[in-house]
């Protein structure tokens, strides 16, 4: 317990410090922690993490040598591909699962009035949705995911948090006055990630909210019904038309027959992210062995502790 208290003091200094020598290691309920000479720390699992949260999508693009899309895990770069991915070259339509009962919930990042939409604005493209708020208002994660970037951005976003989600999307939360998360931290939909503000190139306190796929922006209204504060549909069909600059929301017809002529690559959570349904007598150790993983990894993936009571019928993500 004494070590964990000490570690919490350094929580805001988490970063990738592979050049530092490891001074000590500590086992914690969430996995092994590496302590560096300069008193910073990180989880061993984070050091080895390659940024892949959806194996289906990663393999789909990795196997297409013509597209050559790159999307590394980089906590220092706002756009980890340096915006080199041209999504207008996509030939297929990808079917993503936005939310469902076991995959991810949705929570409005802030329940406020939309003041500016996606599209052409003041001589350039506005790649997100602006939501009015007051400095200090709580901003939360829209979906479950892992924080990739949380720092002051000098290109205009101000204090910026970027979360990569299990369905292959990333969401941006800009102009924050304070940030409450750090890179490599798992968050659930509705978790506090920061406080609203007016940092960066901002004229008045507001939240600038973006949705991106492989670093390419899409209209957030393709996914979210901002008027009714809910997702527009639990499915999202991703195709090259979504990435035309300033594209208006198309509210895609989710009838599969409407996608004739495209190769439908189904990447729903049930295919891309294996789950295990808890049965009577199961323990975390039993589930870990059965699925060739570790208890600490199960805890990380499901935001639970080794002492959490396992409810029969609940689904656990195992990889």
Coordinates of C-alpha atoms in Angstrom, one line a residue:
X1 CA 0.0 0.0 0.0
X2 CA 2.9 2.4 0.8
X3 CA 4.3 1.9 -2.7
X4 CA 0.9 2.6 -4.3
X5 CA 0.5 5.8 -2.4
X6 CA 4.0 6.9 -3.6
X7 CA 3.2 5.9 -7.1
X8 CA 0.1 8.0 -7.3
X9 CA 2.1 11.1 -6.7
X10 CA 3.9 10.5 -10.0
X11 CA 0.8 9.5 -12.0
X12 CA 0.7 12.6 -14.1
X13 CA 4.3 12.0 -15.3
X14 CA 3.5 8.7 -17.1
X15 CA 5.3 8.4 -20.4
X16 CA 7.3 6.0 -22.5
X17 CA 10.9 6.1 -21.1
X18 CA 12.5 3.1 -22.7
X19 CA 15.9 4.9 -22.6
X20 CA 15.7 5.0 -18.8
X21 CA 17.1 2.2 -16.7
X22 CA 14.6 0.2 -14.6
X23 CA 15.3 0.7 -10.9
X24 CA 12.6 -1.6 -9.5
X25 CA 9.5 -3.5 -10.4
X26 CA 6.3 -3.8 -8.3
X27 CA 3.4 -6.2 -8.8
X28 CA 0.0 -4.5 -8.6
X29 CA -3.6 -5.7 -9.2
X30 CA -3.5 -4.2 -12.7
X31 CA -0.2 -5.7 -13.7
X32 CA 3.6 -5.3 -13.2
X33 CA 4.8 -1.7 -12.8
X34 CA 8.3 -0.6 -13.9
X35 CA 10.0 2.1 -11.7
X36 CA 12.6 4.2 -13.6
X37 CA 15.7 6.0 -12.2
X38 CA 14.0 9.4 -12.5
X39 CA 11.1 8.2 -10.3
X40 CA 8.6 7.9 -13.2
X41 CA 6.8 4.7 -13.9
X42 CA 4.6 2.7 -16.3
X43 CA 2.9 -0.6 -16.6
X44 CA 4.9 -3.3 -18.4
X45 CA 1.8 -4.0 -20.5
X46 CA 1.8 -0.4 -21.7
X47 CA 5.5 -0.6 -22.7
X48 CA 4.7 -3.6 -24.9
X49 CA 1.4 -2.2 -26.3
X50 CA 1.3 -1.7 -30.1
X51 CA -1.8 0.4 -30.3
X52 CA -4.0 -2.4 -31.8
X53 CA -7.4 -2.5 -30.1
X54 CA -9.2 -4.1 -33.0
X55 CA -7.4 -7.0 -34.7
X56 CA -9.8 -7.2 -37.5
X57 CA -9.4 -3.6 -38.7
X58 CA -5.6 -3.7 -38.1
X59 CA -5.2 -6.9 -40.2
X60 CA -7.5 -5.6 -42.9
X61 CA -5.4 -2.6 -43.6
X62 CA -2.0 -4.2 -42.8
X63 CA -2.7 -6.8 -45.5
X64 CA -3.5 -4.2 -48.1
X65 CA -0.1 -3.2 -49.5
X66 CA -1.6 -0.7 -51.9
X67 CA -3.2 1.5 -49.2
X68 CA -0.2 1.3 -46.9
X69 CA -2.1 2.9 -44.1
X70 CA -0.1 3.5 -40.9
X71 CA -1.6 4.2 -37.4
X72 CA 1.0 3.7 -34.7
X73 CA 0.5 4.3 -31.0
X74 CA 2.2 7.6 -30.3
X75 CA 1.5 9.6 -27.2
X76 CA 3.6 12.6 -28.5
X77 CA 2.0 13.1 -31.9
X78 CA -1.5 14.4 -32.3
X79 CA -1.8 12.7 -35.7
X80 CA 0.2 9.5 -35.2
X81 CA 0.2 8.8 -39.0
X82 CA 1.2 12.4 -39.7
X83 CA -2.0 12.5 -41.7
X84 CA -0.5 10.3 -44.4
X85 CA -3.5 8.0 -44.8
X86 CA -5.7 8.8 -47.8
X87 CA -9.1 7.3 -46.8
X88 CA -10.5 8.4 -50.2
X89 CA -8.7 5.4 -51.7
X90 CA -10.8 2.9 -49.7
X91 CA -12.5 0.5 -52.1
X92 CA -14.5 -1.5 -49.6
X93 CA -17.1 -0.6 -47.0
X94 CA -16.3 -1.5 -43.4
X95 CA -19.1 -2.4 -41.0
X96 CA -18.2 -1.2 -37.5
X97 CA -20.1 -1.8 -34.3
X98 CA -20.5 1.6 -32.5
X99 CA -22.2 0.4 -29.4
X100 CA -24.0 -2.7 -28.2
X101 CA -24.9 -4.3 -24.9
X102 CA -21.5 -5.8 -24.3
X103 CA -19.1 -3.7 -26.4
X104 CA -19.4 -0.1 -25.3
X105 CA -21.9 2.4 -24.0
X106 CA -22.3 6.0 -25.2
X107 CA -22.4 9.1 -23.1
X108 CA -22.5 12.7 -24.5
X109 CA -19.1 14.2 -23.8
X110 CA -21.0 17.3 -22.6
X111 CA -24.7 18.0 -22.7
X112 CA -24.6 21.4 -24.2
X113 CA -25.8 23.4 -27.2
X114 CA -24.0 22.8 -30.5
X115 CA -22.6 26.1 -31.7
X116 CA -20.7 25.1 -34.8
X117 CA -20.9 22.0 -37.0
X118 CA -18.6 20.0 -39.2
X119 CA -17.8 21.7 -42.6
X120 CA -16.5 24.8 -44.2
X121 CA -16.0 27.7 -41.8
X122 CA -14.1 31.0 -42.1
X123 CA -12.1 30.0 -45.1
X124 CA -11.1 26.5 -43.9
X125 CA -12.7 23.2 -42.9
X126 CA -13.9 22.7 -39.4
X127 CA -13.3 19.1 -38.6
X128 CA -15.5 18.7 -35.6
X129 CA -18.5 19.8 -33.6
X130 CA -18.3 22.7 -31.1
X131 CA -20.4 22.3 -28.0
X132 CA -21.0 25.3 -25.7
X133 CA -19.9 25.0 -22.1
X134 CA -18.4 27.1 -19.2
X135 CA -14.8 26.8 -18.1
X136 CA -14.7 24.1 -15.4
X137 CA -17.6 22.0 -16.7
X138 CA -16.9 18.3 -16.7
X139 CA -16.1 16.6 -20.0
X140 CA -16.4 12.8 -20.2
X141 CA -15.4 10.0 -22.6
X142 CA -18.0 9.4 -25.2
X143 CA -17.1 5.7 -25.6
X144 CA -14.9 3.1 -23.9
X145 CA -11.3 3.1 -25.0
X146 CA -7.7 3.9 -24.2
X147 CA -6.2 7.4 -23.9
X148 CA -3.5 7.8 -26.6
X149 CA -2.7 11.5 -26.2
X150 CA -3.2 14.0 -23.3
X151 CA -1.2 17.1 -23.4
X152 CA -1.1 20.8 -24.5
X153 CA -1.2 20.9 -28.3
X154 CA 0.5 23.9 -29.9
X155 CA -1.3 23.5 -33.2
X156 CA -4.5 25.1 -31.9
X157 CA -6.3 22.4 -29.9
X158 CA -5.0 23.6 -26.6
X159 CA -5.2 21.0 -23.9
X160 CA -6.2 18.0 -25.9
X161 CA -7.3 14.4 -25.0
X162 CA -7.5 11.7 -27.7
X163 CA -9.0 8.4 -27.0
X164 CA -8.7 5.3 -29.3
X165 CA -11.7 3.1 -29.2
X166 CA -12.1 -0.7 -29.6
X167 CA -14.1 -0.3 -32.9
X168 CA -11.2 1.5 -34.6
X169 CA -12.3 5.1 -34.1
X170 CA -10.6 7.9 -32.2
X171 CA -12.3 10.8 -30.5
X172 CA -10.7 14.3 -29.8
X173 CA -11.6 16.6 -26.9
X174 CA -10.0 20.0 -27.3
X175 CA -9.6 23.4 -25.6
X176 CA -9.8 21.8 -22.1
X177 CA -8.8 23.9 -19.1
X178 CA -7.6 20.8 -17.3
X179 CA -6.9 17.1 -18.2
X180 CA -7.8 14.3 -15.8
X181 CA -6.3 11.4 -17.7
X182 CA -2.9 10.3 -19.0
X183 CA -1.7 8.3 -22.0
X184 CA -2.3 4.5 -21.8
X185 CA -5.1 4.9 -19.3
X186 CA -8.3 2.8 -20.0
X187 CA -11.5 4.8 -19.7
X188 CA -15.2 3.9 -19.8
X189 CA -17.9 5.9 -21.5
X190 CA -18.9 8.6 -19.0
X191 CA -15.5 8.7 -17.2
X192 CA -14.2 12.2 -16.5
X193 CA -11.3 13.1 -18.8
X194 CA -11.0 16.8 -18.2
X195 CA -12.7 20.2 -17.6
X196 CA -14.0 22.4 -20.3
X197 CA -12.0 25.5 -21.2
X198 CA -10.8 28.1 -23.7
X199 CA -7.2 27.0 -24.4
X200 CA -5.5 27.0 -27.8
X201 CA -7.1 28.8 -30.7
X202 CA -10.4 29.3 -29.1
X203 CA -12.8 32.2 -29.0
X204 CA -14.8 31.5 -25.8
X205 CA -15.2 28.4 -23.7
X206 CA -16.4 25.4 -25.6
X207 CA -15.6 21.8 -26.4
X208 CA -14.3 21.0 -29.8
X209 CA -15.2 17.3 -30.5
X210 CA -13.9 15.3 -33.4
X211 CA -14.3 11.7 -34.6
X212 CA -11.5 10.2 -36.7
X213 CA -10.7 6.9 -38.4
X214 CA -7.1 6.2 -39.1
X215 CA -6.4 9.9 -38.5
X216 CA -9.0 11.1 -41.2
X217 CA -11.8 13.2 -39.8
X218 CA -15.5 12.3 -40.4
X219 CA -18.6 14.2 -39.5
X220 CA -19.5 13.3 -35.9
X221 CA -23.1 13.5 -36.9
X222 CA -22.7 10.3 -38.8
X223 CA -22.5 8.6 -35.4
X224 CA -24.1 10.9 -32.9
X225 CA -27.6 12.5 -32.8
X226 CA -26.6 15.6 -30.9
X227 CA -30.2 16.8 -30.7
X228 CA -31.5 13.7 -29.0
X229 CA -28.2 12.9 -27.1
X230 CA -27.7 9.4 -28.4
X231 CA -25.9 7.4 -31.1
X232 CA -27.7 7.5 -34.4
X233 CA -27.3 3.7 -34.9
X234 CA -25.3 1.0 -33.2
X235 CA -23.8 0.2 -36.7
X236 CA -21.6 2.4 -38.8
X237 CA -20.7 1.8 -42.4
X238 CA -17.3 3.3 -43.2
X239 CA -16.6 4.1 -46.8
X240 CA -14.5 6.6 -48.8
X241 CA -17.5 9.0 -49.1
X242 CA -17.3 9.8 -45.4
X243 CA -13.9 11.4 -45.8
X244 CA -14.7 14.1 -48.4
X245 CA -13.7 17.4 -46.8
X246 CA -16.7 19.0 -45.2
X247 CA -19.0 16.1 -46.1
X248 CA -22.6 16.4 -44.8
X249 CA -23.9 13.5 -42.7
X250 CA -25.3 10.9 -45.0
X251 CA -27.2 8.9 -42.4
X252 CA -26.3 5.7 -44.2
X253 CA -29.0 3.2 -45.0
X254 CA -27.9 0.2 -42.9
X255 CA -29.7 -2.3 -45.1
X256 CA -26.9 -4.5 -46.4
X257 CA -28.5 -4.6 -49.9
X258 CA -27.8 -0.9 -50.2
X259 CA -24.1 -1.7 -50.2
X260 CA -24.2 -3.8 -53.4
X261 CA -21.0 -3.5 -55.3
X262 CA -18.9 -3.2 -52.1
X263 CA -17.1 -5.9 -50.3
X264 CA -18.7 -5.9 -46.8
X265 CA -16.0 -6.6 -44.2
X266 CA -18.0 -7.2 -41.0
X267 CA -16.0 -6.0 -38.0
X268 CA -18.6 -6.2 -35.3
X269 CA -17.4 -6.5 -31.8
X270 CA -18.5 -10.1 -31.6
X271 CA -16.1 -11.0 -34.5
X272 CA -13.2 -8.7 -33.8
X273 CA -13.2 -8.8 -30.0
X274 CA -13.6 -12.3 -28.4
X275 CA -15.7 -12.4 -25.3
X276 CA -16.3 -15.1 -22.6
X277 CA -19.6 -15.6 -20.8
X278 CA -19.1 -16.3 -17.1
X279 CA -20.5 -19.6 -15.9
X280 CA -21.1 -21.1 -12.5
X281 CA -17.9 -21.9 -10.7
X282 CA -15.7 -19.7 -12.9
X283 CA -12.8 -17.8 -11.4
X284 CA -10.5 -15.2 -13.1
X285 CA -7.7 -17.7 -13.0
X286 CA -9.8 -20.4 -14.7
X287 CA -11.0 -17.9 -17.4
X288 CA -7.4 -16.6 -17.9
X289 CA -6.0 -20.1 -18.4
X290 CA -8.8 -21.2 -20.7
X291 CA -8.2 -18.2 -22.9
X292 CA -4.4 -18.2 -22.7
X293 CA -4.2 -14.8 -21.1
X294 CA -3.4 -13.5 -17.6
X295 CA -5.6 -12.3 -14.7
X296 CA -4.0 -8.8 -14.8
X297 CA -4.8 -8.5 -18.5
X298 CA -8.4 -9.5 -17.9
X299 CA -8.6 -6.8 -15.2
X300 CA -7.2 -4.2 -17.5
X301 CA -9.5 -5.1 -20.4
X302 CA -12.7 -5.1 -18.3
X303 CA -11.8 -2.4 -15.7
X304 CA -12.2 -4.8 -12.8
X305 CA -10.1 -6.0 -9.9
X306 CA -9.0 -9.6 -9.0
X307 CA -11.4 -9.4 -6.1
X308 CA -14.4 -8.4 -8.2
X309 CA -17.4 -10.7 -7.8
X310 CA -18.0 -12.6 -11.1
X311 CA -21.7 -12.5 -12.1
X312 CA -23.0 -15.5 -13.9
X313 CA -24.0 -14.6 -17.5
X314 CA -21.7 -11.5 -17.7
X315 CA -19.4 -11.3 -20.7
X316 CA -15.7 -10.5 -20.2
X317 CA -13.5 -9.3 -23.0
X318 CA -10.5 -11.7 -23.1
X319 CA -8.3 -10.1 -25.7

